[in-house]
Coordinates of C-alpha atoms and ligand atoms in Angstrom, one line a residue:
M1 CA -7.4 167.8 -40.4
M2 CA -7.4 171.4 -39.6
R3 CA -10.4 172.9 -37.9
Y4 CA -11.6 176.4 -38.1
A5 CA -13.6 178.5 -35.6
D6 CA -17.0 179.5 -36.8
F7 CA -17.5 182.9 -38.3
V8 CA -20.7 184.9 -37.9
Q9 CA -21.9 187.1 -40.7
T10 CA -25.0 189.4 -40.9
L11 CA -27.1 189.3 -44.0
S12 CA -30.2 191.0 -45.0
V13 CA -32.8 188.9 -46.8
R14 CA -35.6 190.7 -48.7
C15 CA -39.0 188.9 -48.6
T16 CA -42.3 189.9 -50.1
L17 CA -45.2 190.1 -47.7
K18 CA -48.7 189.0 -48.5
P19 CA -50.9 191.1 -46.2
T20 CA -54.7 191.0 -46.3
P21 CA -56.2 194.4 -47.3
E22 CA -56.8 195.1 -43.6
Q23 CA -53.3 194.3 -42.8
A24 CA -51.9 196.4 -45.7
E25 CA -54.0 199.3 -44.3
A26 CA -52.4 198.8 -40.9
L27 CA -48.9 198.6 -42.3
E28 CA -49.6 201.8 -44.2
A29 CA -50.8 203.6 -41.1
T30 CA -47.8 202.3 -39.1
V31 CA -45.3 203.5 -41.7
Q32 CA -47.0 206.9 -41.8
L33 CA -47.0 207.3 -38.0
F34 CA -43.4 205.9 -37.7
T35 CA -42.3 208.4 -40.2
E36 CA -44.1 211.3 -38.5
G37 CA -42.3 210.2 -35.3
C38 CA -38.9 210.2 -37.0
N39 CA -39.5 213.6 -38.5
H40 CA -40.5 215.0 -35.2
A41 CA -37.4 213.5 -33.5
L42 CA -35.3 214.9 -36.4
R43 CA -36.7 218.3 -36.0
V44 CA -36.1 218.4 -32.3
A45 CA -32.6 216.9 -32.7
K46 CA -31.7 219.7 -35.2
E47 CA -33.2 222.5 -33.1
R48 CA -31.3 221.3 -30.0
G49 CA -28.2 220.1 -31.9
E50 CA -28.6 216.9 -30.0
F51 CA -28.2 213.6 -31.9
R52 CA -27.0 211.4 -29.1
R53 CA -29.5 208.7 -28.7
F54 CA -30.0 208.8 -24.9
R55 CA -30.3 212.6 -24.8
L56 CA -32.7 212.6 -27.7
H57 CA -34.7 209.9 -26.0
R58 CA -35.2 212.1 -23.0
L59 CA -36.3 215.0 -25.3
V60 CA -38.8 213.3 -27.5
Y61 CA -39.9 209.9 -26.1
K62 CA -43.0 211.2 -24.4
D63 CA -44.1 213.1 -27.6
L64 CA -43.7 210.0 -29.7
R65 CA -45.8 207.9 -27.3
A66 CA -48.4 210.7 -27.3
M67 CA -48.5 210.5 -31.1
G68 CA -49.6 206.9 -30.7
L69 CA -46.3 205.0 -31.3
S70 CA -45.8 201.9 -29.3
A71 CA -42.8 202.0 -26.9
N72 CA -40.6 199.9 -29.1
L73 CA -41.4 201.7 -32.3
A74 CA -40.7 205.0 -30.5
V75 CA -37.3 203.7 -29.5
Q76 CA -36.7 202.6 -33.1
A77 CA -37.6 206.0 -34.4
I78 CA -35.2 207.7 -32.0
A79 CA -32.5 205.2 -33.0
R80 CA -33.0 205.9 -36.6
V81 CA -32.5 209.7 -36.1
G82 CA -29.7 209.1 -33.7
R83 CA -27.9 207.0 -36.3
K84 CA -28.1 210.0 -38.7
R85 CA -25.9 212.0 -36.4
G86 CA -25.0 215.3 -38.0
S87 CA -26.6 214.2 -41.2
R88 CA -28.1 216.4 -43.8
A89 CA -31.3 214.4 -43.9
K90 CA -34.1 216.9 -44.5
F91 CA -36.9 214.7 -43.6
Y92 CA -38.0 211.1 -43.9
Q93 CA -40.4 209.8 -46.6
P94 CA -43.1 207.4 -45.4
T95 CA -41.7 204.3 -47.1
S96 CA -40.2 202.3 -44.3
C97 CA -40.3 201.3 -40.6
H98 CA -37.5 199.7 -38.5
Y99 CA -38.1 196.8 -36.2
D100 CA -36.0 195.1 -33.6
Q101 CA -36.3 191.6 -32.0
R102 CA -39.1 192.7 -29.7
T103 CA -41.3 194.2 -32.4
F104 CA -40.5 191.6 -35.1
S105 CA -40.3 187.9 -35.2
L106 CA -40.1 185.2 -37.9
R107 CA -41.8 181.8 -37.8
L108 CA -40.4 179.4 -40.4
A109 CA -42.9 176.6 -39.7
D110 CA -45.6 178.4 -41.6
E111 CA -43.4 181.1 -43.2
T112 CA -45.0 184.1 -41.5
V113 CA -43.7 187.1 -39.7
S114 CA -45.2 188.9 -36.7
L115 CA -45.0 192.7 -36.7
T116 CA -46.1 195.5 -34.3
T117 CA -48.5 197.9 -36.0
V118 CA -50.6 200.8 -34.9
R119 CA -53.5 198.3 -34.9
G120 CA -51.6 195.9 -32.7
R121 CA -49.4 192.9 -33.4
M122 CA -50.1 191.1 -36.7
R123 CA -49.0 187.9 -38.3
I124 CA -48.5 188.2 -42.0
P125 CA -47.5 185.5 -44.5
L126 CA -44.3 185.7 -46.5
K127 CA -44.0 184.9 -50.2
I128 CA -40.5 183.5 -50.5
G129 CA -38.5 181.4 -53.0
N130 CA -36.0 178.6 -52.3
Y131 CA -32.9 180.7 -51.8
Q132 CA -34.6 182.9 -49.2
R133 CA -36.0 179.8 -47.5
H134 CA -32.5 178.3 -47.5
L135 CA -30.9 181.4 -46.0
L136 CA -33.6 181.9 -43.4
R137 CA -33.2 178.3 -42.3
Q138 CA -29.5 178.9 -41.8
A139 CA -30.1 181.8 -39.6
E140 CA -28.7 181.5 -36.2
S141 CA -30.7 184.5 -35.0
V142 CA -32.9 187.3 -36.3
Q143 CA -31.6 190.7 -35.4
G144 CA -34.5 192.8 -36.7
A145 CA -36.1 193.9 -39.9
V146 CA -37.0 196.8 -42.0
L147 CA -40.5 197.1 -43.5
T148 CA -40.6 198.9 -46.8
K149 CA -43.3 199.8 -49.3
G150 CA -42.3 199.4 -52.9
P151 CA -43.7 201.0 -55.9
K152 CA -47.2 199.8 -56.8
G153 CA -48.0 199.3 -53.1
K154 CA -46.1 196.1 -52.7
W155 CA -44.8 195.4 -49.2
Y156 CA -41.4 193.9 -48.4
V157 CA -39.6 193.0 -45.2
H158 CA -35.8 193.0 -45.2
I159 CA -35.0 190.5 -42.5
Q160 CA -31.6 190.9 -40.8
I161 CA -30.2 187.5 -39.9
R162 CA -26.9 186.2 -38.5
V163 CA -25.5 183.1 -40.1
R164 CA -22.7 181.0 -38.9
T165 CA -20.3 180.4 -41.8
P166 CA -17.1 178.5 -41.9
E167 CA -14.1 180.6 -40.9
P168 CA -12.1 181.1 -44.1
P169 CA -8.8 179.2 -43.6
P170 CA -5.7 181.4 -43.8
G171 CA -3.6 181.4 -46.8
G172 CA -6.4 181.6 -49.3
R173 CA -6.0 183.0 -52.8
V174 CA -7.0 186.6 -53.7
V175 CA -9.1 186.3 -56.9
G176 CA -10.2 189.3 -58.9
L177 CA -13.5 189.3 -60.8
D178 CA -14.1 191.6 -63.8
L179 CA -17.5 192.2 -65.2
G180 CA -16.7 192.5 -68.8
Q181 CA -18.3 193.0 -72.1
K182 CA -17.0 190.0 -74.0
A183 CA -17.4 187.5 -71.2
L184 CA -19.8 188.5 -68.5
A185 CA -17.4 187.6 -65.8
T186 CA -13.7 186.8 -65.8
L187 CA -11.7 185.6 -62.8
S188 CA -8.0 186.3 -62.5
T189 CA -7.5 182.6 -62.3
G190 CA -8.5 182.5 -65.9
E191 CA -12.0 181.1 -65.7
R192 CA -14.5 182.9 -67.9
F193 CA -18.2 183.0 -67.6
S194 CA -20.1 183.9 -70.7
G195 CA -23.3 184.2 -68.7
G196 CA -25.0 181.9 -71.1
P197 CA -27.9 183.4 -72.9
L198 CA -28.1 186.3 -70.4
K199 CA -26.5 189.0 -72.5
G200 CA -28.3 188.2 -75.8
K201 CA -31.6 187.7 -74.2
R202 CA -31.3 190.9 -72.2
L203 CA -30.7 192.9 -75.3
H204 CA -33.7 191.2 -76.9
Y205 CA -35.9 192.2 -74.0
L206 CA -34.4 195.7 -74.1
R207 CA -35.5 196.1 -77.7
K208 CA -38.9 194.5 -77.0
R209 CA -39.5 196.8 -74.1
A210 CA -38.6 199.9 -76.2
E211 CA -41.1 198.7 -78.8
V212 CA -44.0 198.2 -76.4
R213 CA -43.1 201.4 -74.5
S214 CA -43.4 203.5 -77.7
R215 CA -46.8 202.0 -78.3
L216 CA -47.8 202.9 -74.8
D217 CA -46.7 206.5 -75.4
R218 CA -49.1 206.8 -78.3
P219 CA -52.6 207.4 -76.8
S220 CA -54.3 205.7 -79.7
E221 CA -52.4 202.5 -79.0
R222 CA -52.6 202.5 -75.2
T223 CA -55.1 199.7 -75.0
K224 CA -55.7 197.2 -72.2
S225 CA -54.0 194.5 -74.2
V226 CA -50.9 196.5 -74.8
K227 CA -50.7 197.2 -71.1
R228 CA -51.1 193.6 -70.4
L229 CA -48.4 192.8 -72.9
W230 CA -46.1 195.2 -71.0
E231 CA -46.7 193.6 -67.7
R232 CA -46.2 190.1 -69.1
L233 CA -43.0 191.1 -70.7
R234 CA -41.6 192.6 -67.5
G235 CA -42.6 189.5 -65.5
R236 CA -41.0 187.2 -68.0
E237 CA -37.8 189.2 -68.1
A238 CA -37.5 189.5 -64.4
R239 CA -37.9 185.7 -63.9
F240 CA -35.4 185.0 -66.7
V241 CA -32.8 187.4 -65.3
N242 CA -33.2 186.1 -61.8
N243 CA -32.7 182.6 -62.8
A244 CA -29.7 183.4 -65.0
L245 CA -28.1 185.3 -62.2
H246 CA -28.6 182.4 -59.8
V247 CA -26.9 180.0 -62.2
L248 CA -24.1 182.4 -63.0
T249 CA -23.3 183.2 -59.4
K250 CA -23.4 179.6 -58.4
R251 CA -20.9 178.7 -61.1
I252 CA -18.6 181.5 -60.1
V253 CA -18.6 180.4 -56.4
E254 CA -18.0 176.8 -57.5
A255 CA -14.7 178.0 -59.1
L256 CA -13.6 179.3 -55.6
E257 CA -12.3 177.6 -52.5
P258 CA -13.0 178.2 -48.9
G259 CA -10.5 180.8 -47.7
D260 CA -10.3 182.6 -51.0
V261 CA -10.9 186.3 -51.0
L262 CA -13.1 187.4 -54.0
V263 CA -12.5 190.9 -55.2
L264 CA -15.2 192.7 -57.0
E265 CA -15.5 196.1 -58.7
D266 CA -17.5 198.5 -56.5
L267 CA -19.8 199.7 -59.1
T268 CA -22.4 201.0 -56.6
G269 CA -19.8 203.2 -55.1
L270 CA -18.9 204.6 -58.4
R271 CA -22.5 205.5 -59.1
E272 CA -22.7 207.5 -55.9
R273 CA -19.4 209.2 -56.3
T274 CA -19.7 210.5 -59.8
T275 CA -22.7 211.8 -61.7
K276 CA -21.0 211.1 -65.0
R277 CA -21.3 207.4 -65.6
G278 CA -18.5 205.7 -67.5
R279 CA -19.3 203.8 -70.7
K280 CA -18.8 200.5 -69.2
E281 CA -20.9 201.2 -66.2
R282 CA -23.7 202.5 -68.4
H283 CA -23.5 199.4 -70.5
L284 CA -23.6 197.1 -67.5
H285 CA -26.3 199.1 -65.8
N286 CA -28.6 198.5 -68.7
L287 CA -27.8 194.8 -69.0
W288 CA -27.2 193.9 -65.4
P289 CA -29.0 194.3 -62.2
Y290 CA -25.7 194.8 -60.4
A291 CA -27.0 195.1 -56.9
R292 CA -28.9 191.8 -57.3
F293 CA -25.9 190.1 -58.8
R294 CA -23.7 191.2 -56.0
F295 CA -26.1 190.1 -53.3
L296 CA -26.5 186.6 -54.8
L297 CA -22.8 186.3 -55.3
E298 CA -22.0 187.6 -51.9
Y299 CA -24.3 185.3 -49.9
K300 CA -23.3 182.2 -51.8
A301 CA -19.6 183.1 -51.3
V302 CA -20.0 183.8 -47.6
L303 CA -21.8 180.5 -47.0
K304 CA -18.8 178.7 -48.6
G305 CA -16.2 180.5 -46.5
V306 CA -15.1 182.9 -49.2
R307 CA -14.8 186.5 -48.3
V308 CA -15.9 189.3 -50.6
V309 CA -14.3 192.7 -50.8
A310 CA -14.9 195.5 -53.3
V311 CA -12.5 198.0 -54.8
D312 CA -12.6 201.1 -56.8
P313 CA -12.7 199.9 -60.4
R314 CA -11.5 203.0 -62.2
R315 CA -8.9 202.5 -64.8
T316 CA -8.5 198.8 -64.0
S317 CA -8.8 198.1 -67.7
Q318 CA -6.0 200.5 -68.7
E319 CA -3.2 199.6 -66.3
C320 CA -0.4 197.2 -67.4
P321 CA -0.1 194.5 -64.7
R322 CA 3.5 193.9 -65.6
C323 CA 5.1 197.4 -65.7
G324 CA 2.3 199.6 -64.2
Y325 CA 2.1 201.9 -67.3
T326 CA -1.5 203.2 -67.4
S327 CA -3.0 204.6 -70.6
R328 CA -6.3 204.4 -72.5
Q329 CA -4.3 203.3 -75.5
N330 CA -3.3 200.1 -73.7
R331 CA -6.7 198.7 -74.4
R332 CA -6.5 198.1 -78.1
S333 CA -9.9 196.7 -78.5
Q334 CA -12.7 195.2 -76.4
A335 CA -10.8 191.9 -76.4
L336 CA -7.1 192.8 -76.4
F337 CA -4.8 194.6 -74.0
R338 CA -1.4 195.6 -75.2
C339 CA 0.9 197.7 -73.1
G340 CA 2.3 200.8 -74.9
A341 CA 5.4 200.8 -72.7
C342 CA 6.5 197.1 -72.3
G343 CA 4.5 195.4 -74.9
F344 CA 2.8 193.0 -72.5
Q345 CA -0.2 191.6 -74.2
H346 CA -3.2 189.6 -73.0
N347 CA -7.0 189.2 -72.9
A348 CA -8.4 192.6 -71.8
D349 CA -11.0 191.3 -69.4
W350 CA -8.4 189.0 -67.7
V351 CA -6.0 192.0 -67.3
A352 CA -8.8 193.9 -65.6
S353 CA -9.5 191.1 -63.2
V354 CA -5.8 190.9 -62.2
N355 CA -5.7 194.6 -61.6
I356 CA -8.9 194.3 -59.4
A357 CA -7.3 191.6 -57.3
R358 CA -4.1 193.6 -57.0
R359 CA -6.0 196.6 -55.8
A360 CA -7.4 194.6 -52.9
L361 CA -3.9 193.3 -52.1
A362 CA -2.6 196.8 -52.0
Q363 CA -5.3 197.7 -49.6
G364 CA -4.3 194.8 -47.3
A365 CA -6.8 192.2 -48.3
G366 CA -4.1 189.6 -48.3
S367 CA -3.0 190.3 -44.7
E368 CA -5.0 191.7 -41.8
G369 CA -8.1 189.7 -41.0
L370 CA -8.3 188.2 -44.4
G371 CA -5.6 185.5 -44.2
H372 CA -2.3 185.8 -46.0
G373 CA -3.6 185.7 -49.5
Q374 CA -1.7 185.5 -52.7
L375 CA -2.8 186.8 -56.0
A376 CA -4.4 183.9 -57.9
L377 CA -3.5 183.9 -61.6
M378 CA -4.0 181.7 -64.6
P379 CA -1.9 178.6 -64.2
G380 CA 1.5 179.0 -65.9
N381 CA 1.3 182.8 -66.1
R382 CA 4.5 184.0 -64.6
L383 CA 4.8 187.3 -66.4
T384 CA 2.8 189.2 -63.9
Y385 CA 3.8 187.1 -60.9
F386 CA 7.3 188.3 -61.4
R387 CA 6.4 191.9 -61.2
L388 CA 4.2 191.3 -58.1
L389 CA 6.9 189.6 -56.2
A390 CA 9.2 192.5 -57.1
S391 CA 6.8 195.2 -55.9
Ligands
ZN1 ZN1 3.6 197.2 -69.4

């Protein structure tokens, strides 16, 4: 039997905090002071044109201590500004605070964390689900954490952990995944995941929400019971989607083998790069909490020894995998791809998944550091294989 060296991966796990009112007040004051410290350090860094951490430390450390920040939080504030070297950051909003191993610790026995605040060290209970518990138990070490305040005054802690995962064996397959409209997810190996009731239910909630929202917009109907209905609807939808995403990502990872490289469309990147959103992206954005889907998929994949890479998804549904001819006309309908140049014809989502995998191969996903992968295709499909070997 072959044995593989261990492989260490850093993951960030978001957990809800359950502070008492006094603790919440202390967190608030801490985030405020930390942010003031960051903004002071940023101002000085800009004035002096000095973003190097050690130089900046000499310039502002005493000020930050005088403001009331603990030594460790002062160091973290300087690190945060130092990281933003030459950045265009204007100033920081008081919504987060960075912690390292000295200012933050996790105790799994009673599921609490301990944080340095302006009122001293505090132990605060976590509210976590099974998947967070599972991940945290796997943690080899805790690197640090980011405390954030969400809308409606909820507190979260993003715990950075290192997990030891199986080293992906070399020679794995490169598998593309397309988030489609017909099937929610299609792998280049031919597996398709309808997402179960996810799509239909989500549309149902979308309509329902619009309905209640319009009632909330009319002052005469904005009653307590309508507001409660709104909250209930949001909660039910969130739980439903979360559960469906867990099931879907679990099934996708079950279709993969340790050593495979899973290639995704980088939809978050697309959102940052272009202000004009494509039709597909808009559609998915409404139906799909993409960031959440990706996180769940990524961590399940990583724990199985499957690596995940993301590629630019533009025009992946318009390119012919056999001859390379790219045209909007190639996509005859939502379901059908037919190449205008060579006549190659196939399921449109599958064609997109193949193109996604090929993009990663072109970027070297199959070689350097990722094992010598080969494009994984539907069994028996040699049409595209031929072209790939030739190119
Ligand atoms: Zn073609």
